[in-house]
Tab-separated table of C-alpha atoms in Angstrom:
chain	number	residue	atom	x	y	z
P	4	MET	CA	93.093	112.148	93.513
P	5	ALA	CA	92.703	110.383	96.827
P	6	TRP	CA	90.199	107.561	97.064
P	7	ILE	CA	87.056	108.280	98.994
P	8	LEU	CA	87.215	106.577	102.373
P	9	ASP	CA	84.810	106.881	105.273
P	10	ASP	CA	85.532	107.305	108.941
P	11	SER	CA	84.077	104.339	110.679
P	12	ARG	CA	85.763	101.250	109.244
P	13	PRO	CA	89.425	100.216	109.105
P	14	ILE	CA	91.042	101.794	106.058
P	15	TYR	CA	92.492	98.569	104.697
P	16	LEU	CA	89.037	96.940	104.578
P	17	GLN	CA	87.666	99.876	102.641
P	18	ILE	CA	90.522	99.574	100.168
P	19	VAL	CA	89.839	95.855	99.781
P	20	ASP	CA	86.216	96.667	98.915
P	21	LEU	CA	87.184	99.426	96.489
P	22	ILE	CA	89.618	97.232	94.586
P	23	LYS	CA	87.123	94.350	94.610
P	24	THR	CA	84.487	96.620	93.099
P	25	ASN	CA	86.964	97.829	90.487
P	26	ILE	CA	87.764	94.254	89.516
P	27	ILE	CA	84.102	93.237	89.331
P	28	ALA	CA	83.179	96.385	87.420
P	29	GLY	CA	85.917	95.700	84.886
P	30	VAL	CA	88.145	98.676	85.644
P	31	TYR	CA	90.891	96.089	86.111
P	32	HIS	CA	90.680	93.170	83.676
P	33	PRO	CA	91.404	89.505	84.413
P	34	GLY	CA	95.125	88.889	84.143
P	35	ASP	CA	95.997	92.593	84.423
P	36	LYS	CA	99.026	93.516	86.449
P	37	LEU	CA	98.257	95.663	89.482
P	38	PRO	CA	100.326	98.798	90.075
P	39	SER	CA	102.998	98.506	92.778
P	40	VAL	CA	102.123	98.890	96.446
P	41	ARG	CA	103.863	102.244	96.522
P	42	ASP	CA	102.034	103.569	93.468
P	43	LEU	CA	98.684	102.348	94.730
P	44	ALA	CA	99.396	103.881	98.134
P	45	MET	CA	100.210	107.188	96.454
P	46	GLU	CA	97.066	107.036	94.353
P	47	ALA	CA	94.878	106.337	97.359
P	48	SER	CA	96.834	108.709	99.634
P	49	VAL	CA	97.285	106.054	102.257
P	50	ASN	CA	100.202	104.514	104.053
P	51	PRO	CA	102.091	101.788	102.089
P	52	ASN	CA	101.681	99.406	105.054
P	53	THR	CA	97.919	99.816	104.846
P	54	MET	CA	97.947	99.131	101.106
P	55	GLN	CA	100.123	96.074	101.673
P	56	LYS	CA	97.649	94.771	104.230
P	57	ALA	CA	94.737	95.314	101.822
P	58	LEU	CA	96.522	93.459	99.010
P	59	THR	CA	97.372	90.549	101.298
P	60	GLU	CA	93.694	90.346	102.176
P	61	LEU	CA	92.771	90.356	98.467
P	62	GLU	CA	95.262	87.575	97.839
P	63	ARG	CA	93.664	85.567	100.577
P	64	SER	CA	90.264	85.951	98.911
P	65	GLY	CA	91.789	84.667	95.682
P	66	LEU	CA	90.998	87.692	93.533
P	67	VAL	CA	94.622	88.687	93.248
P	68	TYR	CA	97.670	86.489	92.992
P	69	THR	CA	101.370	87.140	93.286
P	70	GLN	CA	103.891	85.960	90.814
P	71	ARG	CA	107.329	85.901	92.340
P	72	THR	CA	109.474	88.813	91.162
P	73	SER	CA	106.996	90.056	88.567
P	74	GLY	CA	104.257	91.506	90.731
P	75	ARG	CA	100.593	91.123	91.500
P	76	PHE	CA	97.941	90.162	88.985
P	77	ILE	CA	94.162	90.036	88.838
P	78	THR	CA	92.864	86.497	88.811
P	79	GLU	CA	91.819	84.915	85.512
P	80	ASP	CA	89.548	82.524	87.361
P	81	VAL	CA	86.143	83.500	85.930
P	82	VAL	CA	84.251	81.199	88.281
P	83	LYS	CA	85.853	82.921	91.258
P	84	MET	CA	84.945	86.323	89.841
P	85	THR	CA	81.318	85.380	89.317
P	86	GLU	CA	81.226	83.970	92.812
P	87	ILE	CA	82.472	87.212	94.318
P	88	LYS	CA	80.237	89.281	92.087
P	89	GLU	CA	77.213	87.375	93.339
P	90	GLN	CA	78.392	87.659	96.891
P	91	LEU	CA	78.625	91.448	96.546
P	92	ALA	CA	75.159	91.504	94.961
P	93	ARG	CA	73.744	89.503	97.854
P	94	GLU	CA	75.248	91.944	100.336
P	95	GLN	CA	73.550	94.817	98.523
P	96	ILE	CA	70.216	93.018	98.431
P	97	GLN	CA	70.369	92.133	102.101
P	98	LEU	CA	71.142	95.753	102.920
P	99	PHE	CA	68.177	96.866	100.809
P	100	LEU	CA	65.848	94.380	102.487
P	101	LYS	CA	66.977	95.495	105.914
P	102	ASN	CA	66.357	99.136	105.082
P	103	MET	CA	62.910	98.341	103.681
P	104	GLU	CA	62.026	96.375	106.793
P	105	GLN	CA	63.027	99.364	108.894
P	106	LEU	CA	60.585	101.441	106.864
P	107	GLY	CA	57.902	98.936	107.827
P	108	PHE	CA	57.421	97.044	104.551
P	109	THR	CA	56.519	93.373	104.538
P	110	LYS	CA	58.206	90.914	102.170
P	111	GLU	CA	55.017	90.811	100.080
P	112	GLU	CA	54.926	94.584	99.691
P	113	ILE	CA	58.598	94.733	98.825
P	114	ARG	CA	58.106	92.123	96.107
P	115	ARG	CA	55.160	94.048	94.651
P	116	LEU	CA	57.017	97.389	94.653
P	117	LEU	CA	60.115	95.843	93.185
P	118	GLN	CA	58.193	94.155	90.402
P	119	ARG	CA	56.459	97.424	89.520
P	120	GLU	CA	59.818	99.240	89.488
P	121	LEU	CA	61.393	96.614	87.247
P	122	LYS	CA	58.445	96.719	84.842
P	123	GLU	CA	58.678	100.513	84.532
P	124	ASP	CA	62.335	100.235	83.713
P	125	LYS	CA	61.633	98.226	80.585
A	27	MET	CA	118.224	95.409	114.429
A	28	GLU	CA	118.224	97.611	117.513
A	29	GLN	CA	114.901	99.146	118.638
A	30	LEU	CA	114.599	102.466	116.827
A	31	LEU	CA	113.367	104.539	119.753
A	32	LYS	CA	113.060	103.514	123.346
A	33	CYS	CA	111.907	105.690	126.253
A	34	GLU	CA	112.126	104.370	129.775
A	35	ASN	CA	110.512	106.313	132.610
A	36	LEU	CA	111.307	109.427	130.641
A	37	THR	CA	110.560	112.512	132.708
A	38	LYS	CA	111.066	116.189	131.956
A	39	ARG	CA	110.399	118.965	134.425
A	40	TYR	CA	110.576	122.706	133.816
A	41	GLY	CA	111.031	124.079	137.323
A	42	TYR	CA	108.070	122.839	139.324
A	43	LYS	CA	106.074	121.971	136.198
A	44	THR	CA	106.220	118.394	134.919
A	45	ALA	CA	105.959	118.307	131.125
A	46	LEU	CA	106.526	114.576	130.688
A	47	ASP	CA	105.817	112.200	133.517
A	48	SER	CA	107.597	108.843	133.460
A	49	ILE	CA	106.857	107.883	129.878
A	50	ASN	CA	107.532	104.397	128.539
A	51	LEU	CA	107.416	104.189	124.788
A	52	ASN	CA	108.902	102.096	121.998
A	53	ILE	CA	108.882	102.919	118.314
A	54	ASP	CA	109.607	100.271	115.692
A	55	ARG	CA	110.992	100.694	112.211
A	56	GLY	CA	108.816	101.081	109.159
A	57	ARG	CA	105.954	102.943	110.820
A	58	ILE	CA	104.308	106.306	110.328
A	59	ILE	CA	103.204	107.494	113.737
A	60	GLY	CA	101.009	110.401	114.753
A	61	LEU	CA	101.892	112.094	118.026
A	62	LEU	CA	98.611	113.654	119.003
A	63	GLY	CA	97.521	115.700	121.956
A	64	PRO	CA	96.001	119.028	122.935
A	65	ASN	CA	98.127	122.151	123.343
A	66	GLY	CA	100.623	121.900	126.158
A	67	SER	CA	100.403	118.129	126.427
A	68	GLY	CA	104.138	117.482	125.979
A	69	LYS	CA	104.433	116.720	122.245
A	70	THR	CA	107.167	119.223	121.485
A	71	THR	CA	108.994	118.382	124.715
A	72	LEU	CA	109.192	114.739	123.646
A	73	ILE	CA	110.434	115.677	120.183
A	74	LYS	CA	113.041	118.031	121.625
A	75	LEU	CA	114.259	115.293	123.953
A	76	ILE	CA	114.611	112.917	120.986
A	77	ASN	CA	116.709	115.509	119.207
A	78	GLY	CA	118.908	116.301	122.163
A	79	LEU	CA	117.701	119.894	122.506
A	80	LEU	CA	116.569	119.108	126.027
A	81	SER	CA	117.937	116.551	128.428
A	82	PRO	CA	115.756	114.313	130.571
A	83	SER	CA	115.187	115.157	134.238
A	84	GLU	CA	114.866	111.444	134.914
A	85	GLY	CA	114.773	108.220	132.960
A	86	ALA	CA	116.419	107.438	129.667
A	87	LEU	CA	115.893	107.665	125.945
A	88	THR	CA	117.838	105.810	123.279
A	89	ILE	CA	117.735	105.906	119.511
A	90	ASN	CA	119.128	102.836	117.821
A	91	GLY	CA	120.771	102.072	121.172
A	92	PHE	CA	122.459	105.455	121.562
A	93	GLU	CA	121.624	108.377	123.804
A	94	PRO	CA	120.886	111.582	121.869
A	95	GLY	CA	124.181	113.003	120.619
A	96	PRO	CA	126.319	113.121	117.480
A	97	GLU	CA	125.624	109.446	116.743
A	98	THR	CA	121.864	109.902	116.783
A	99	LYS	CA	121.875	113.205	114.903
A	100	LYS	CA	123.286	111.324	111.941
A	101	ILE	CA	120.162	109.191	111.757
A	102	VAL	CA	117.422	111.522	112.972
A	103	SER	CA	116.012	114.132	110.624
A	104	TYR	CA	114.234	116.885	112.522
A	105	LEU	CA	111.719	119.467	111.390
A	106	PRO	CA	111.340	121.937	114.244
A	107	GLU	CA	108.254	124.021	114.893
A	108	ARG	CA	110.059	127.183	113.890
A	109	THR	CA	112.528	127.711	111.115
A	110	TYR	CA	116.204	128.020	111.956
A	111	PHE	CA	117.378	129.256	108.572
A	112	ASN	CA	118.526	132.844	108.235
A	113	SER	CA	116.277	134.935	106.045
A	114	TRP	CA	119.154	136.154	103.857
A	115	MET	CA	119.750	132.584	102.700
A	116	LYS	CA	118.878	131.479	99.211
A	117	VAL	CA	117.536	128.002	98.573
A	118	THR	CA	120.931	127.042	97.119
A	119	ASP	CA	122.617	128.165	100.346
A	120	ILE	CA	120.349	125.869	102.310
A	121	LEU	CA	121.086	122.990	99.939
A	122	ASP	CA	124.828	123.566	100.485
A	123	PHE	CA	124.211	123.777	104.208
A	124	PHE	CA	122.468	120.407	104.301
A	125	CYS	CA	125.112	118.816	102.062
A	126	ASP	CA	127.792	120.001	104.485
A	127	PHE	CA	126.001	118.894	107.602
A	128	TYR	CA	124.465	115.569	106.665
A	129	ALA	CA	126.183	112.725	104.863
A	130	ASP	CA	122.798	111.175	104.112
A	131	PHE	CA	121.390	114.248	102.319
A	132	ASP	CA	120.231	113.572	98.760
A	133	ARG	CA	120.606	116.846	96.889
A	134	ASN	CA	119.002	115.572	93.696
A	135	ARG	CA	115.929	114.396	95.512
A	136	ALA	CA	115.573	117.811	97.164
A	137	MET	CA	116.021	119.642	93.869
A	138	GLU	CA	113.404	117.479	92.215
A	139	MET	CA	110.856	118.236	94.918
A	140	LEU	CA	111.644	121.977	94.863
A	141	HIS	CA	111.140	121.925	91.139
A	142	ARG	CA	107.785	120.196	91.424
A	143	LEU	CA	106.542	122.870	93.811
A	144	ASN	CA	107.859	125.628	91.509
A	145	ILE	CA	110.318	126.922	94.064
A	146	ASN	CA	113.231	128.732	92.454
A	147	GLU	CA	116.634	127.857	93.879
A	148	GLN	CA	117.807	131.442	93.561
A	149	ASP	CA	114.987	132.807	95.728
A	150	ARG	CA	115.806	134.191	99.126
A	151	LEU	CA	113.894	132.998	102.166
A	152	SER	CA	113.064	136.631	103.003
A	153	SER	CA	111.064	136.901	99.768
A	154	MET	CA	108.949	133.807	100.478
A	155	SER	CA	105.576	133.416	102.113
A	156	LYS	CA	105.277	131.552	105.391
A	157	GLY	CA	103.872	128.479	103.639
A	158	THR	CA	106.639	128.364	101.025
A	159	LYS	CA	109.293	128.620	103.731
A	160	GLU	CA	107.703	125.667	105.496
A	161	LYS	CA	107.701	123.684	102.267
A	162	VAL	CA	111.403	124.382	101.680
A	163	GLN	CA	112.257	123.243	105.150
A	164	LEU	CA	110.185	120.076	104.929
A	165	ILE	CA	111.779	119.200	101.582
A	166	MET	CA	115.245	119.507	103.144
A	167	VAL	CA	114.290	117.333	106.080
A	168	MET	CA	112.627	114.658	103.943
A	169	SER	CA	115.550	114.552	101.507
A	170	ARG	CA	117.790	112.927	104.049
A	171	ASN	CA	118.021	109.137	104.177
A	172	ALA	CA	117.450	109.058	107.896
A	173	ASP	CA	116.157	106.298	110.175
A	174	LEU	CA	113.808	108.514	112.128
A	175	TYR	CA	112.042	111.621	110.876
A	176	CYS	CA	110.614	113.876	113.580
A	177	LEU	CA	108.188	116.369	112.154
A	178	ASP	CA	106.842	118.924	114.609
A	179	GLU	CA	103.633	120.404	113.176
A	180	PRO	CA	104.636	120.004	109.518
A	181	ILE	CA	101.308	120.935	107.947
A	182	GLY	CA	100.075	123.770	110.142
A	183	GLY	CA	100.859	126.715	107.900
A	184	VAL	CA	100.322	125.375	104.399
A	185	ASP	CA	97.237	125.346	102.188
A	186	PRO	CA	95.244	122.103	101.678
A	187	ALA	CA	96.729	121.414	98.227
A	188	ALA	CA	100.271	121.725	99.540
A	189	ARG	CA	99.238	119.646	102.535
A	190	ASP	CA	98.309	116.818	100.168
A	191	TYR	CA	101.649	117.176	98.420
A	192	ILE	CA	103.495	117.044	101.726
A	193	LEU	CA	101.667	113.885	102.758
A	194	GLN	CA	102.481	112.376	99.360
A	195	THR	CA	106.106	113.316	99.987
A	196	ILE	CA	106.034	111.503	103.299
A	197	ILE	CA	104.479	108.394	101.718
A	198	THR	CA	106.902	108.398	98.781
A	199	ASN	CA	109.984	108.714	100.915
A	200	TYR	CA	108.784	106.009	103.205
A	201	ASN	CA	111.017	102.952	103.530
A	202	GLU	CA	110.704	99.961	105.787
A	203	ASN	CA	113.809	100.710	107.831
A	204	ALA	CA	112.722	104.202	108.750
A	205	SER	CA	109.901	105.634	110.818
A	206	VAL	CA	108.205	108.994	110.724
A	207	LEU	CA	106.921	110.662	113.873
A	208	ILE	CA	104.486	113.487	113.127
A	209	SER	CA	103.121	115.774	115.797
A	210	THR	CA	99.966	117.624	114.867
A	211	HIS	CA	96.436	118.400	115.859
A	212	LEU	CA	95.147	118.339	112.289
A	213	ILE	CA	94.254	114.682	112.691
A	214	SER	CA	91.666	114.181	109.996
A	215	ASP	CA	94.134	115.439	107.374
A	216	ILE	CA	96.783	112.865	108.178
A	217	GLU	CA	94.761	109.990	109.565
A	218	ASN	CA	94.850	107.927	106.368
A	219	VAL	CA	98.618	107.898	106.175
A	220	LEU	CA	99.237	106.876	109.775
A	221	ASP	CA	100.009	103.357	111.005
A	222	ASP	CA	99.898	104.154	114.685
A	223	VAL	CA	98.824	106.957	116.947
A	224	ILE	CA	100.041	108.064	120.332
A	225	PHE	CA	97.656	110.197	122.404
A	226	ILE	CA	99.484	112.288	124.934
A	227	GLN	CA	97.899	114.363	127.678
A	228	ASN	CA	99.409	116.312	130.576
A	229	GLY	CA	102.695	114.494	130.089
A	230	HIS	CA	101.138	111.022	130.144
A	231	ILE	CA	100.499	108.599	127.336
A	232	ARG	CA	96.754	108.129	127.146
A	233	LEU	CA	96.742	105.629	124.302
A	234	ALA	CA	99.166	104.005	121.881
A	235	ALA	CA	97.460	101.903	119.231
A	236	SER	CA	97.262	101.294	115.517
A	237	VAL	CA	94.721	103.226	113.485
A	238	ASP	CA	93.075	99.985	112.364
A	239	GLU	CA	92.726	98.783	115.957
A	240	ILE	CA	91.024	102.017	116.938
A	241	ARG	CA	88.610	101.837	114.028
A	242	GLU	CA	87.856	98.176	114.648
A	243	GLN	CA	87.339	98.518	118.383
A	244	GLU	CA	85.738	101.929	118.584
A	245	GLY	CA	83.968	102.007	115.223
A	246	LYS	CA	85.052	105.571	114.723
A	247	SER	CA	87.889	107.558	113.239
A	248	VAL	CA	90.933	108.638	115.228
A	249	ASP	CA	89.752	112.216	114.793
A	250	ALA	CA	86.375	111.407	116.390
A	251	LEU	CA	88.045	109.469	119.219
A	252	PHE	CA	90.417	112.355	119.878
A	253	ARG	CA	87.498	114.779	120.174
A	254	GLU	CA	85.849	112.424	122.639
A	255	VAL	CA	88.912	111.713	124.775
A	256	PHE	CA	90.029	115.331	124.967
A	257	LYS	CA	86.601	116.947	125.175
A	258	CYS	CA	86.887	120.365	126.810
């Protein structure tokens, strides 16, 4: 099945985010070998050039590394993973705060509502 | 390596009507390119010029350094808008036909794809639906090891599931020395597999850019941009 991609952003960036999320969420494990560019492109129903570009970007971020002749692997650097996990979490929180502000909530109100929500979850 | 496709001031007139007006265009290797434009914009004219079915009124066109002719037909694989197979032909006849005509035809690859789509080699074209006929023809065209694939409306007549399979076929057969030129107006269906798009209108090139560039600069999909540029 094709991966779900939206219309507004460059496709390779969306693929970077999807693979990042998969790594963070543990779909791919540290040290796992990634499928080949061609297979990933097939799976996502995108152009191999686009997939290549996405993987290069992931390499640059340090989440994926290439071993000459044997392929691409997920990093085993746990510190790096935690770092990126927290970065993704911060992005989500900032998005949430922005949306709440648009609804007219003050920081104080947001804190109160959030605390109540977290308490109820217990 | 030589530029794959080069058009210089390429012009085609039909009587007093100008179908292509002084087009300059280069296509590199290793790209999947969408040739997009409204009806009557010149898409098929350009593809026919590439395949030597029409000759330019003015200007020049070269493929791998050669003008369209026997040299270029060896390296260009063409899927025309309409089928040119005779309806009495069986799939095996067409396989033989392609083996005879094209040194770069990979019969095993074609048979594998036919098999995957449950198309029987003993079936006659006359007994097939429109969509199945289109699939057979596309399989033949994609089973050549060509440098340039020109597909004129390859997904128009087939159902969405087969459309996905066809796009997969295009991705799988992709190699970095070859390019695929696809003319269509079903943009949203093929957008994710394209590297570049060429917008063509009234015989002029409106835009030639990569899909990523368009999304980065315009913040919208190629499909949305097309609707905006060619709003009726």
